[in-house]
Coordinates of C-alpha atoms in Angstrom, one line a residue:
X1 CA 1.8 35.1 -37.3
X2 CA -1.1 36.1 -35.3
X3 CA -3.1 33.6 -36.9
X4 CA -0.5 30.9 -35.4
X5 CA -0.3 32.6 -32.4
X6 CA -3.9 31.9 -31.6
X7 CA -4.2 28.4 -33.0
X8 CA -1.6 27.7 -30.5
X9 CA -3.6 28.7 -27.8
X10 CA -6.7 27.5 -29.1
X11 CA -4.6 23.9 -29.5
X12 CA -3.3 24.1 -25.4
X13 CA -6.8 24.7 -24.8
X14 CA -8.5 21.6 -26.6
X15 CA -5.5 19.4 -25.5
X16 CA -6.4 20.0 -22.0
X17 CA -10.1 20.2 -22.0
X18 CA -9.7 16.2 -24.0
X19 CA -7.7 15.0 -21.2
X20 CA -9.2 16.9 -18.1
X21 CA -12.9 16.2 -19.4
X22 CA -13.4 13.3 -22.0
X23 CA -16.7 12.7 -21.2
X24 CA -17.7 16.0 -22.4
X25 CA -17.0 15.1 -25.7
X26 CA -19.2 11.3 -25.8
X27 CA -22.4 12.6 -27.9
X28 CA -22.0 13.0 -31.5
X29 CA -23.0 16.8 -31.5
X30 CA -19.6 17.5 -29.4
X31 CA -17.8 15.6 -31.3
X32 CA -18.7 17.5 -34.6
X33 CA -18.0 20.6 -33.2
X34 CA -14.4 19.4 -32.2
X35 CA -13.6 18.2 -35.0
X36 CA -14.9 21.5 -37.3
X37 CA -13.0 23.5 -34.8
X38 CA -10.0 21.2 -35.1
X39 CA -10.1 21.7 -39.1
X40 CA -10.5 25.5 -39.5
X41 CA -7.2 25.4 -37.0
X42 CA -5.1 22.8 -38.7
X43 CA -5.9 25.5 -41.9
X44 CA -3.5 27.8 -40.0
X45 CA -1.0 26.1 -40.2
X46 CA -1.0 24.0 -44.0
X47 CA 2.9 24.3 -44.4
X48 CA 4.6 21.7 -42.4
X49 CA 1.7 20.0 -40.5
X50 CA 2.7 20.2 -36.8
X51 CA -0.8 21.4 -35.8
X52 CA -2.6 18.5 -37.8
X53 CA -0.4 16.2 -36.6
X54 CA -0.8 17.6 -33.0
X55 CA -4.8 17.2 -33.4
X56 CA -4.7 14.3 -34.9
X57 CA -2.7 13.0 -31.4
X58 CA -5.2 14.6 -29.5
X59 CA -8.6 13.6 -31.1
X60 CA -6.6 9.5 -30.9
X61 CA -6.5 9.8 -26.7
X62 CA -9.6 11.2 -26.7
X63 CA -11.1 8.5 -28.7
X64 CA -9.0 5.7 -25.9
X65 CA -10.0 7.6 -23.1
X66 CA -13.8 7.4 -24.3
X67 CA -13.6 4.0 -25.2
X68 CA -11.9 2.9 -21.8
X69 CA -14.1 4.2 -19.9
X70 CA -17.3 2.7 -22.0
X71 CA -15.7 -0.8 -21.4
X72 CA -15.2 0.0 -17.6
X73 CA -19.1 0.9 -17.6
X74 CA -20.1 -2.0 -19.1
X75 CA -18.0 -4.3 -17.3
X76 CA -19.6 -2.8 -14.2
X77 CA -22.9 -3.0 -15.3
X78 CA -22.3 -7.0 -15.4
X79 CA -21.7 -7.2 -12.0
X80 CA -24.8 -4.6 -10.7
X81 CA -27.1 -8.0 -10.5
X82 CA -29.9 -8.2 -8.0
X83 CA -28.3 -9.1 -4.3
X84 CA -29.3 -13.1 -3.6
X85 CA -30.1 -14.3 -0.3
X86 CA -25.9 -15.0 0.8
X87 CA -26.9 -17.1 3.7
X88 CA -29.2 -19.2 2.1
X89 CA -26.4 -20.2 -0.7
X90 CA -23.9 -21.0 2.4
X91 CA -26.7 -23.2 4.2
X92 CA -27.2 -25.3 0.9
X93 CA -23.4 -25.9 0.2
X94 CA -21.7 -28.2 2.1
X95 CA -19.6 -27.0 5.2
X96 CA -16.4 -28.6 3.2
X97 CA -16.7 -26.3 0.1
X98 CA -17.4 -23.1 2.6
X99 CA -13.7 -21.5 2.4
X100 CA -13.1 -18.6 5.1
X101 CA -10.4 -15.9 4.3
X102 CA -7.6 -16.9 6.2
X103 CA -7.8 -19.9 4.3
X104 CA -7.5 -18.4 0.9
X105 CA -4.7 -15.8 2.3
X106 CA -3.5 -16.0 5.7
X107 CA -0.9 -13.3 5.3
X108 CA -2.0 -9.6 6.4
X109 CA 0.8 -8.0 4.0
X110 CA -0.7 -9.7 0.8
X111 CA -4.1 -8.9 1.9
X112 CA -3.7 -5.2 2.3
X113 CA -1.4 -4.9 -1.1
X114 CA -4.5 -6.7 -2.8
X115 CA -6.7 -4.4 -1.4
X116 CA -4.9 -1.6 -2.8
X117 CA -4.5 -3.1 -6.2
X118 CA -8.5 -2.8 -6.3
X119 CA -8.7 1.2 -4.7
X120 CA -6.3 1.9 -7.1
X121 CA -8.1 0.7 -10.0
X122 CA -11.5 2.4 -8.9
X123 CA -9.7 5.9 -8.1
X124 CA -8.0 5.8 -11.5
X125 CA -11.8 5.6 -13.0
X126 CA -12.9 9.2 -11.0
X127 CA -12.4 12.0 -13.5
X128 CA -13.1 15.5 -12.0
X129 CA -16.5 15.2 -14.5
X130 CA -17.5 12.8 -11.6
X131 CA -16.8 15.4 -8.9
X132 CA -18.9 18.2 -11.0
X133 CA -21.8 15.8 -11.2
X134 CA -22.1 16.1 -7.6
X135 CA -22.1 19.4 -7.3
X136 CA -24.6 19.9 -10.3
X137 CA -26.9 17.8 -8.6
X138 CA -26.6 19.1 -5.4
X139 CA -27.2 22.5 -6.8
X140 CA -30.2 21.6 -8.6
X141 CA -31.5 19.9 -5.3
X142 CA -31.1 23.2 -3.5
X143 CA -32.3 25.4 -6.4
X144 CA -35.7 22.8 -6.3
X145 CA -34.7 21.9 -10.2
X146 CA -34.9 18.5 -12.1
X147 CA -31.2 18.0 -13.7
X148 CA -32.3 14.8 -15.8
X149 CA -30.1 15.9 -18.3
X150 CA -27.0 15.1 -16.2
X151 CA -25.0 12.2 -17.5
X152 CA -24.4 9.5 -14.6
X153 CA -20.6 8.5 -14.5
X154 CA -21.4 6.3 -11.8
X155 CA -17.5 6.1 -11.2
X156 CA -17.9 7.3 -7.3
X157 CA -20.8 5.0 -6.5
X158 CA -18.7 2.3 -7.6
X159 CA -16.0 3.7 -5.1
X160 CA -18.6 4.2 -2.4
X161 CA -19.9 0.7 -3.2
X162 CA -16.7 -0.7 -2.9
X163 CA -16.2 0.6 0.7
X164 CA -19.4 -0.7 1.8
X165 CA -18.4 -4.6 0.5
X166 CA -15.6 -4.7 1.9
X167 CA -16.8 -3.7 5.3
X168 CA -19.9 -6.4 5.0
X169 CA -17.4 -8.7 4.0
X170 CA -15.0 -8.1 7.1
X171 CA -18.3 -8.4 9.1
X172 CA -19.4 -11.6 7.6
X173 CA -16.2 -13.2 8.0
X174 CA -16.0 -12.6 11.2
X175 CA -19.4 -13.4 12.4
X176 CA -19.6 -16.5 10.6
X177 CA -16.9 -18.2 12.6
X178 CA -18.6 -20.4 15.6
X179 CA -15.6 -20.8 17.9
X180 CA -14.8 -17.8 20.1
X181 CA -11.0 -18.8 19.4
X182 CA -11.3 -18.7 15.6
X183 CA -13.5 -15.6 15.7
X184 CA -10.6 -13.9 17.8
X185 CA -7.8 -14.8 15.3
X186 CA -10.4 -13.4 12.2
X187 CA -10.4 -10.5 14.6
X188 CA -6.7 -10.2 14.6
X189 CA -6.3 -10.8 11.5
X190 CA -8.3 -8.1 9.8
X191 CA -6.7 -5.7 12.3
X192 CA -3.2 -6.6 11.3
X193 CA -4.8 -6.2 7.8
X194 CA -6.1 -2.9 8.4
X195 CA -2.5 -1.6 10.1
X196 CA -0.7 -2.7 6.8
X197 CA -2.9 -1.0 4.8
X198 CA -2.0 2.3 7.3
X199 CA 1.5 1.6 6.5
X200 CA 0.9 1.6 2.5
X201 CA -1.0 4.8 2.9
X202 CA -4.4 3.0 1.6
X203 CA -6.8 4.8 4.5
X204 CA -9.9 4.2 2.8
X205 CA -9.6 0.4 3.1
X206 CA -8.6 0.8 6.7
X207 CA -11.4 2.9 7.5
X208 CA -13.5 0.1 5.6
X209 CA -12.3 -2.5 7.8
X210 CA -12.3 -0.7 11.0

């Protein structure tokens, strides 16, 4: 009874460790030792299987989680090409084929929702592992120590990276209008822009624009 008693514990343990901190878990050495842990407790408990079955869930959404997040990073590391010169690939297309934003969505509403679609997407990639990173390093940069040991998530840069486009881009649309009119409705625009994304709650694209 004791013996279930603690495999129990030992299980809530695990089970929220997996979930809270996958990336823990990534090198094969972790993974060993979860798994050996995992057997001697499933040996608690041969009769009826519940804590194997249990495990077995839990090891499965570890196993997604890991794999999710190695896709996102490798989708991301297809888009961290070298910046290009953007105003020399304006000058050589023609002015036809040069599309400003209110002409591929002159509606603030839509804007803002899309814009939320994509913070959404990049907060639901920070994991508190990404958070602890910080601090590690920013210990080890008061303490005078090399962490190189530290994995990179990279999971806030591409946040902060995020911020920092969309703010060039608001600047570049608006700038690159010639007319003081037009430049005056782009201005309008991205304001109504920014006060429907006050009203969905999405400040961080609002503080972007502004």
């Amino acid at each position: 009874a004791k013996l279930k008693s603690f495999a129990a514990k030992i299980i809530q343990l695990l089970k929220e460790w997996t979930e809270t901190f996958p990336y823990d878990f990534q090198d094969e050495k972790s993974m060993k030792e979860l798994k050996e842990i995992a057997h001697r407790i499933t040996q608690c408990d041969e009769e009826n299987g519940t804590v194997k079955k249990i495990i077995s869930q839990m090891t499965q959404n570890l196993l997604m989680a890991l794999s999710a997040r190695s896709q996102y990073q490798e989708i991301r590391e297809k888009f961290r090409q070298p910046v290009t010169d953007k105003g020399t690939i304006l000058k050589t297309k023609p002015q036809s084929t040069q599309k400003d934003i209110l002409s591929v969505c002159c509606d603030p509403l839509i804007l803002a929702q899309q814009l939320t679609y994509i913070e959404l997407e990049r907060v639901n990639n920070i994991y508190p592992e990404d958070l602890m990173q910080i601090v590690s390093h920013m210990d080890s940069l008061d303490n005078h120590k090399c962490r190189g040991d530290v994995t990179k998530t990279y999971n806030l840069e591409a946040y902060d990276n995020w911020f920092n486009c969309l703010s060039m881009l608001v600047a570049t649309e608006i700038c690159r209008v010639v007319k003081k009119k037009q430049r005056t409705r782009m201005v309008e625009f991205f304001i109504d822009v920014a006060r429907e994304c006050f009203n969905i709650g999405n400040f961080n694209s609002m503080m972007a624009i502004i």
